[in-house]
XYZ file of C-alpha atoms in Angstrom:
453
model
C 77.973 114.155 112.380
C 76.891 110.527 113.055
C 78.653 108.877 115.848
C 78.127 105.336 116.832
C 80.780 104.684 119.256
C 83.688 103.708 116.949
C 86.563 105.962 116.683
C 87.171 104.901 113.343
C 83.975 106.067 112.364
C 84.497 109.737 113.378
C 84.591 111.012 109.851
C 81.986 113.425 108.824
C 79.291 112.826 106.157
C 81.179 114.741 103.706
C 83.558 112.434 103.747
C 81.089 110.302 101.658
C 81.857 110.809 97.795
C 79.630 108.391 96.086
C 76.813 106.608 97.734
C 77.725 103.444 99.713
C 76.162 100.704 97.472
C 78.201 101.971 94.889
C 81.335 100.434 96.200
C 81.842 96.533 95.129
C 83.360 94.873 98.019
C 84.317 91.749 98.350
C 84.292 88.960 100.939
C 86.655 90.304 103.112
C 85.145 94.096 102.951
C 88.595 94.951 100.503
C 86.883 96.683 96.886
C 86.576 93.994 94.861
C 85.705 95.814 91.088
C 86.921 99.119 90.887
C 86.379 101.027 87.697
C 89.298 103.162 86.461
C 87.273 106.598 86.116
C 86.759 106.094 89.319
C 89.748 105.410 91.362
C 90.232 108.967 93.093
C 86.119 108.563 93.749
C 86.961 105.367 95.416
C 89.919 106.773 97.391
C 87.453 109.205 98.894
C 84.339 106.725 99.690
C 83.243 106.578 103.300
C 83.830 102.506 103.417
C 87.166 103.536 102.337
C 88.188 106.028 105.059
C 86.709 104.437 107.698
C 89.405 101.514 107.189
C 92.064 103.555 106.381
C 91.809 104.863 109.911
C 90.804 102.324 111.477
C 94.099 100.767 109.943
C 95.756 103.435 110.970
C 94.925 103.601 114.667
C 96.374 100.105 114.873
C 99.408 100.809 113.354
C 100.126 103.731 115.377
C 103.386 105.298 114.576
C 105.892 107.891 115.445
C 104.458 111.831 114.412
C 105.479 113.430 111.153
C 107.022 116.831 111.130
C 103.720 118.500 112.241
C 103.792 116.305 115.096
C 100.427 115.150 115.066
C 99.515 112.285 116.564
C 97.633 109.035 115.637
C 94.947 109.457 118.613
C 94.755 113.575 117.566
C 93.535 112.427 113.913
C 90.512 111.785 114.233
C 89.766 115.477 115.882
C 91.378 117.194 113.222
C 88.866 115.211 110.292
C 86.054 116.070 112.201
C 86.581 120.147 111.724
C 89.043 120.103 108.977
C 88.379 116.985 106.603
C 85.304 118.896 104.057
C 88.395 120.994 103.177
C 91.130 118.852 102.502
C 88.672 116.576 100.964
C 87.798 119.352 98.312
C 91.668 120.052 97.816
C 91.946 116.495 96.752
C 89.242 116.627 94.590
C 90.126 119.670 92.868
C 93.817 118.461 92.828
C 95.098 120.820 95.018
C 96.049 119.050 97.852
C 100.140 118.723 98.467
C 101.333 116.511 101.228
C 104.057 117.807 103.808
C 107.373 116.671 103.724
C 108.483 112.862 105.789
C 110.452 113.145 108.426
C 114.140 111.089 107.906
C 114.626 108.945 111.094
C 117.780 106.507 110.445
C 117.001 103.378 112.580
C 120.343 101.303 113.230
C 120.977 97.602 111.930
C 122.923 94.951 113.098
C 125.905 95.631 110.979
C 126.241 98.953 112.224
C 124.824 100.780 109.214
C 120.992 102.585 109.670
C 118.069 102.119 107.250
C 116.448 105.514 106.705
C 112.683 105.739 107.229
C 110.555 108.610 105.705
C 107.593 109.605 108.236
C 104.942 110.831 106.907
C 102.616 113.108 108.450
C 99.644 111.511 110.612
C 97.061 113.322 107.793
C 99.820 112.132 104.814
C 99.388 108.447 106.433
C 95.913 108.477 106.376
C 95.199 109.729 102.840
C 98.034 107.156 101.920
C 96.373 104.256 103.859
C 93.048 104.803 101.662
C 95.032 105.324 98.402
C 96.660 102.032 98.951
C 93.554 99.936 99.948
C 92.401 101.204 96.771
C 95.588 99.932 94.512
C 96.270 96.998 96.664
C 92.054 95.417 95.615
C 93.724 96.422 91.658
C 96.270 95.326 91.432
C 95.847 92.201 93.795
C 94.389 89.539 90.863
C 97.591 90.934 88.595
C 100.087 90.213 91.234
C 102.205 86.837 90.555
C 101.658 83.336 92.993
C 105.103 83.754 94.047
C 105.256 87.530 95.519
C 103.986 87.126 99.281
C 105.407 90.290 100.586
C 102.570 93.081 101.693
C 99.961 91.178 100.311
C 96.390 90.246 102.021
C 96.427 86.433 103.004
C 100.098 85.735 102.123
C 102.996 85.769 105.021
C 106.720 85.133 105.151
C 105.839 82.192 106.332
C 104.310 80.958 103.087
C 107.151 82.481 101.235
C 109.756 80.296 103.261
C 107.670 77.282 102.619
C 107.530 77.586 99.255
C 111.226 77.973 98.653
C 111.599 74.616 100.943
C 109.314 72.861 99.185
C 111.051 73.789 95.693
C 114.580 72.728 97.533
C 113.037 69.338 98.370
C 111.898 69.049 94.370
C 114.994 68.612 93.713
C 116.699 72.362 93.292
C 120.052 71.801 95.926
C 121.236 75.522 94.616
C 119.583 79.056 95.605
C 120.148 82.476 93.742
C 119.656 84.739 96.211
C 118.898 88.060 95.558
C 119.423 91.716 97.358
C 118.289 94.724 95.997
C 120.533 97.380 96.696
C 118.369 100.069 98.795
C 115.702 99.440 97.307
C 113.019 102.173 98.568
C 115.789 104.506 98.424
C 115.922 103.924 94.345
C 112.952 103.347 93.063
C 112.294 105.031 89.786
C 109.597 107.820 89.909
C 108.879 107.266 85.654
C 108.933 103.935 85.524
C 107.266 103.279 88.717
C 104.208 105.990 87.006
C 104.191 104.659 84.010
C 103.525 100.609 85.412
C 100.581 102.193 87.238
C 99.272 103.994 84.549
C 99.253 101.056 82.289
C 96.385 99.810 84.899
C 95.316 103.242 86.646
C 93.642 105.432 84.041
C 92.778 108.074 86.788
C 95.075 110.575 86.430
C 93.477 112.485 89.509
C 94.957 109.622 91.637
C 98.509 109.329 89.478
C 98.967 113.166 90.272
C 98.484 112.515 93.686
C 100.881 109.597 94.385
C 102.991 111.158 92.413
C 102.979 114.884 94.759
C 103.385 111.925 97.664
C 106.769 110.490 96.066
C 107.975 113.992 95.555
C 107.052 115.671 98.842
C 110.658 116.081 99.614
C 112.500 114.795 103.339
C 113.184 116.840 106.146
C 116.681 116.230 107.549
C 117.698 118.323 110.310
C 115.096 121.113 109.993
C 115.751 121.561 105.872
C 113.829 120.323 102.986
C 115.411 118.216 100.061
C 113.814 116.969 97.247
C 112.716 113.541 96.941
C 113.646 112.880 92.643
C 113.820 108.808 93.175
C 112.812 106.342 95.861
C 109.708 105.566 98.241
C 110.665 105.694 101.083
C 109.812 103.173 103.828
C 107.545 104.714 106.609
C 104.735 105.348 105.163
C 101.858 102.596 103.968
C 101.605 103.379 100.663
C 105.703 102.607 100.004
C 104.661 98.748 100.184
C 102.434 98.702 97.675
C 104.084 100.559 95.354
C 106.948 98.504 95.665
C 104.965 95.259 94.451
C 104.025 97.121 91.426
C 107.306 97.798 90.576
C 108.852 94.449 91.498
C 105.678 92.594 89.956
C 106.973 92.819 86.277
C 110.360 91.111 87.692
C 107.718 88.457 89.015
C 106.239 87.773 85.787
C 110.284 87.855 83.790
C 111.056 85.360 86.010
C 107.889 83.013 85.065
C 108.084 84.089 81.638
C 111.985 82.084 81.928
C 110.352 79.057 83.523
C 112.092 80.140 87.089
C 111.390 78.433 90.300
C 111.622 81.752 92.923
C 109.905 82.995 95.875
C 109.874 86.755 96.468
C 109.045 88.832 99.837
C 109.852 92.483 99.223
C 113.133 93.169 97.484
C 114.131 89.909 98.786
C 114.229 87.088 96.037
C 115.412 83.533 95.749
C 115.191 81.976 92.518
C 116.087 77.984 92.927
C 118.094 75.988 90.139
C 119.459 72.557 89.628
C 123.459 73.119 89.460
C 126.161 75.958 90.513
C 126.459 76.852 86.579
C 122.651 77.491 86.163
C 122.404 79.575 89.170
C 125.490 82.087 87.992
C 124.067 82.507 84.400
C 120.588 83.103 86.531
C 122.251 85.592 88.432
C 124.250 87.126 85.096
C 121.117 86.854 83.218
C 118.604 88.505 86.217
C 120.927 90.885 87.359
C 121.412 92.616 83.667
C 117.527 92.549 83.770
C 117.341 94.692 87.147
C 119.773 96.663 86.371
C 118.635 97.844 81.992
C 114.700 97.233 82.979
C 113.965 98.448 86.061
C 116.983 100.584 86.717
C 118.075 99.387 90.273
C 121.027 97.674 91.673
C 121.672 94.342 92.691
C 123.754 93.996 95.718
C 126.976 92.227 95.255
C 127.782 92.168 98.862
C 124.194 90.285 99.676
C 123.799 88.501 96.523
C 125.256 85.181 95.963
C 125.111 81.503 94.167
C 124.771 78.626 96.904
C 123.516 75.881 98.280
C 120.352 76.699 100.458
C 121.919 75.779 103.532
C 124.577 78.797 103.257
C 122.026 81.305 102.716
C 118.948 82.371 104.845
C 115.711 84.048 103.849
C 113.522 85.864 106.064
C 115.402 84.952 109.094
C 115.315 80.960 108.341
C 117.839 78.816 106.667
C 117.593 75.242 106.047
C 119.527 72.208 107.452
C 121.971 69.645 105.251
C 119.665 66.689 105.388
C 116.231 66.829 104.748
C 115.658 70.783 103.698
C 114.187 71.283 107.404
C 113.489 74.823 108.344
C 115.900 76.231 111.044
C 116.057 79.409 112.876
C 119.369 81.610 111.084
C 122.457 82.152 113.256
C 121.761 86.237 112.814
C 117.990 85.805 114.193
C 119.315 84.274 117.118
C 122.331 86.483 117.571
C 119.574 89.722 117.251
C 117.231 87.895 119.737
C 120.070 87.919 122.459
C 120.580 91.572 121.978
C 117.486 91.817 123.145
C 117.599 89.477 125.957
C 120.714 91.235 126.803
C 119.005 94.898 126.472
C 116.284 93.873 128.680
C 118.849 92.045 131.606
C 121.210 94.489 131.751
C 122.052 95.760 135.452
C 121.425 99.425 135.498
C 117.727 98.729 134.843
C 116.909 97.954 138.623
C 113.322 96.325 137.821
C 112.093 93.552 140.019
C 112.693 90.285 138.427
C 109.088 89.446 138.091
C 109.284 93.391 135.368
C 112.077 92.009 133.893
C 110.136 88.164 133.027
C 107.344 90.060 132.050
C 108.844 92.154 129.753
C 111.156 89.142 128.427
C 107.979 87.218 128.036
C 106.101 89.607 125.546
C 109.130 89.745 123.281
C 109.794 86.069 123.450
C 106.526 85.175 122.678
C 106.550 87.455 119.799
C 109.662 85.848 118.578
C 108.101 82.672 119.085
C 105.219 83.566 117.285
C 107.718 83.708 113.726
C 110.060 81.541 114.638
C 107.990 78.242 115.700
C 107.625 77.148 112.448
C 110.744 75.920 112.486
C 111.539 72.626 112.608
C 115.191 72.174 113.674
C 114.465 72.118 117.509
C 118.120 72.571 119.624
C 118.602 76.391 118.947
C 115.105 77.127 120.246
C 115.976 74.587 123.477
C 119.669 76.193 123.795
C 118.070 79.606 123.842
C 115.672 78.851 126.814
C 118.240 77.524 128.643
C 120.479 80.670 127.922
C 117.238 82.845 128.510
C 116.957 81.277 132.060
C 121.026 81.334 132.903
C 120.445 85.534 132.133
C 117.847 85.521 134.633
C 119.588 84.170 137.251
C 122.316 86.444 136.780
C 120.248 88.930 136.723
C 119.115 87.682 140.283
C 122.567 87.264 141.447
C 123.811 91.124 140.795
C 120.423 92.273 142.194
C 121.220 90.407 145.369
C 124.658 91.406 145.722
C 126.215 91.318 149.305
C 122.895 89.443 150.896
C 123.390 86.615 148.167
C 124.547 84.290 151.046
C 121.174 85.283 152.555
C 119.293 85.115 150.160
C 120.304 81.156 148.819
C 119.983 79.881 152.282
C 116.380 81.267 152.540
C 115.903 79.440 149.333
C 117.084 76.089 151.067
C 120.356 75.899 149.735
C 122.866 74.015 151.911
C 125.504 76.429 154.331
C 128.559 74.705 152.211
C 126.972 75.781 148.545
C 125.760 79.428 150.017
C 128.943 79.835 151.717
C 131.237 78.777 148.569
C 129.088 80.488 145.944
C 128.765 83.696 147.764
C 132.382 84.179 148.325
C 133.272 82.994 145.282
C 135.459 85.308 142.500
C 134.058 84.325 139.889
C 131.498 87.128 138.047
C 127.615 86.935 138.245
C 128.254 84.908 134.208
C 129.466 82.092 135.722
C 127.960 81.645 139.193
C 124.693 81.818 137.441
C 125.712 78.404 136.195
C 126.658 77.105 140.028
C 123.981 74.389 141.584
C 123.348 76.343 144.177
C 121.655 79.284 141.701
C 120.335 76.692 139.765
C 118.482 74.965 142.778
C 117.953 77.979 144.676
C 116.141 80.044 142.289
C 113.646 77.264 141.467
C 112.079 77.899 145.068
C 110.223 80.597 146.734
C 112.326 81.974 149.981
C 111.293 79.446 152.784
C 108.673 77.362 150.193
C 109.020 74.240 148.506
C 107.287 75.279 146.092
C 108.497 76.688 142.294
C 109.445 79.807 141.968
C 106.562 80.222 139.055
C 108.304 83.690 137.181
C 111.508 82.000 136.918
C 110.545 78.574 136.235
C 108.061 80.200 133.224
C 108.765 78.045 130.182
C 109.601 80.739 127.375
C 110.226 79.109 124.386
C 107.776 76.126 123.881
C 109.093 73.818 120.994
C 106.547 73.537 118.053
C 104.839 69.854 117.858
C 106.999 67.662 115.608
């Protein structure tokens, strides 16, 4: 077996079905011309595999029901793959059953995800490169979910700049559990009308009807794909793509991410005989549901999409009330007292997740929210300070150079660690190092830096 240092590599020869110059790749390595004969062949090239686990090793992710790990994987190709690789060939290979893990929302309800086995998410990974470079030049301008080179940020800028045209009302859009109802015959027959391989078709569809393990029993899987696994995206977009091209073919203004849609219209009375109109579509066509509860008719400001909204005057993009409300959760999940952690744990911990935030979020160009949540951000630390101290608080602020008076009164105070994290003499005394005049640097760490205007 060749080995050149790359984990991603560690596939054996075998794992080779057609010579390498027979793939046609394109400028970012992704197939670019992929015949249809061929589409299980291409599956199954070496190029193919190697970034399929490759991908995978970055992605990580939780074990399937086999409990296999990510970093086991490549082990288990190097003495196994020549046989599974003929099963799939043959069309004998049947993937194991996902593992249901229900992952709580903010509401209080839990989105199920279906994990596939490490070996399942592999094979999946490669079959989806391989649809993905298909049916990528098909796809419409105005889908930007799971695609290469498109983002949500694109998506949200395209429904702002469609706003700012002119279009002051939104349809917006929810498709009632979506991955949970997905159509296994319609879903088959949109592929087959550009996947003539029916190698491949058998094999996504064994993957959509592998069945779910809840609680230690098997059911069957009749409808849905469920989310977990890589391929779910990209069959979603298939499905979803001829509601992309219905909505040009009506001369529709819409961005879509996912099963998340806004289609933007001129007056209130368009946008409900848009939804009327749309919603009969989903519902006859493609056989899903519409959510009443999440779907509405209003102006843009009302609504948000992919965690922004926009503001009265102007159409600028600000950060959604629920964004910021799910951002303090996690503020408040990471202050909370029982954790014990030295504060400079606790700012390093805030500061990956802030940053991350950040990283989404700083497009935004209504400023305050992003300065009131600093400010909040630093207020938690403090308090966090303050309960850490306890009893030698008093102690503790004078070292820091606060005056007897402001120790005295804040240390005694009755007031809970919420408020006194608000007193001056927190507010000075945490900004110094105990007998320094210098900053205290974790503290004084600027966490949310406001994009240039």
């Amino acid at each position: 077996m060749e080995r050149d240092g790359n984990a991603s590599d560690h596939l054996p020869r075998q794992a080779a079905g057609i010579p390498q110059d027979e793939l046609v790749a394109g400028p970012s390595g992704q197939p670019g011309s992929i015949h249809p004969q061929a589409l299980l062949a291409q599956v199954l090239e070496r190029a193919n595999l190697q970034r399929a686990l490759k991908q995978m090793r970055q992605n990580k992710g939780a074990p399937g029901i086999d409990g296999m790990s990510v970093d086991e994987l490549p082990g288990y190709l190097r003495h196994h793959w020549p046989g599974i690789r003929a099963q799939l060939e043959a069309g004998q290979y049947r993937p194991q059953p996902v593992k249901r893990v229900d992952i709580p929302k903010a509401d209080g309800k839990t989105r199920s995800l279906g994990i596939p086995t490490v070996l399942d998410r592999f094979i999946q990974q490669a079959i989806a490169q391989v649809i993905s470079a298909q049916w990528e030049p098909h796809f419409h301008c105005h889908s930007y979910g799971f695609r290469p080179e498109r983002s949500a940020h694109q998506a949200v800028r395209e429904v702002q700049g469609t706003i700012r045209a002119g279009y002051g009302w939104v349809v917006d859009m929810d498709l009632q559990a979506f991955f949970e109802r997905v159509n296994h015959d319609r879903l088959m027959a949109r592929l087959n009308s550009r996947c003539l391989d029916t190698g491949l078709l058998r094999l996504v569809n064994r993957f959509l009807k592998a069945g779910v393990s809840v609680g230690g029993h098997i059911e069957p899987t009749t409808m849905g794909a469920p989310q977990g696994g890589p391929l779910s995206p990209v069959l979603a977009n298939v499905v979803l793509d001829e509601l992309d091209w219905e909505l040009d073919r009506r001369g529709h203004r819409f961005a879509r991410y996912a099963d998340d849609c806004n289609i933007l219209v001129r007056s209130k009375r368009a946008g409900e005989r848009v939804m009327g109109s749309v919603t009969r579509y989903v519902s006859d066509t493609l056989r899903l549901t519409v959510n009443p509860l999440k779907s509405a008719v209003d102006r843009p400001k009302n609504r948000k999409f992919l965690g922004f909204t926009v503001s009265r005057n102007g159409a600028r993009l600000k950060v959604a009330d629920k964004a910021i409300t799910k951002l303090k959760d996690r503020v408040r999940e990471l202050t909370r007292r029982p954790r014990g952690n030295n504060i400079g744990v606790i700012v390093a911990e805030l500061r990956k997740a802030l940053l991350g935030w950040k990283a989404y979020f700083g497009i935004a160009e209504v400023l305050s929210p992003l300065r009131d949540i600093d400010k909040w951000v630093r207020r938690k630390l403090r308090c966090y300070v303050w309960k850490q101290w306890g009893s030698a608080g008093y102690r503790q602020l004078r070292k820091r150079g606060v005056s007897v008076r402001e120790a005295w009164n804040t240390s005694k105070s009755a007031h809970g660690p919420w408020r006194q994290s608000k007193t001056p003499a927190l507010t000075i005394g945490l900004l110094q190092e105990p007998g320094s005049a210098e900053p205290c640097g974790p503290v004084r760490m600027q966490f949310i830096e406001p994009p240039d205007t």
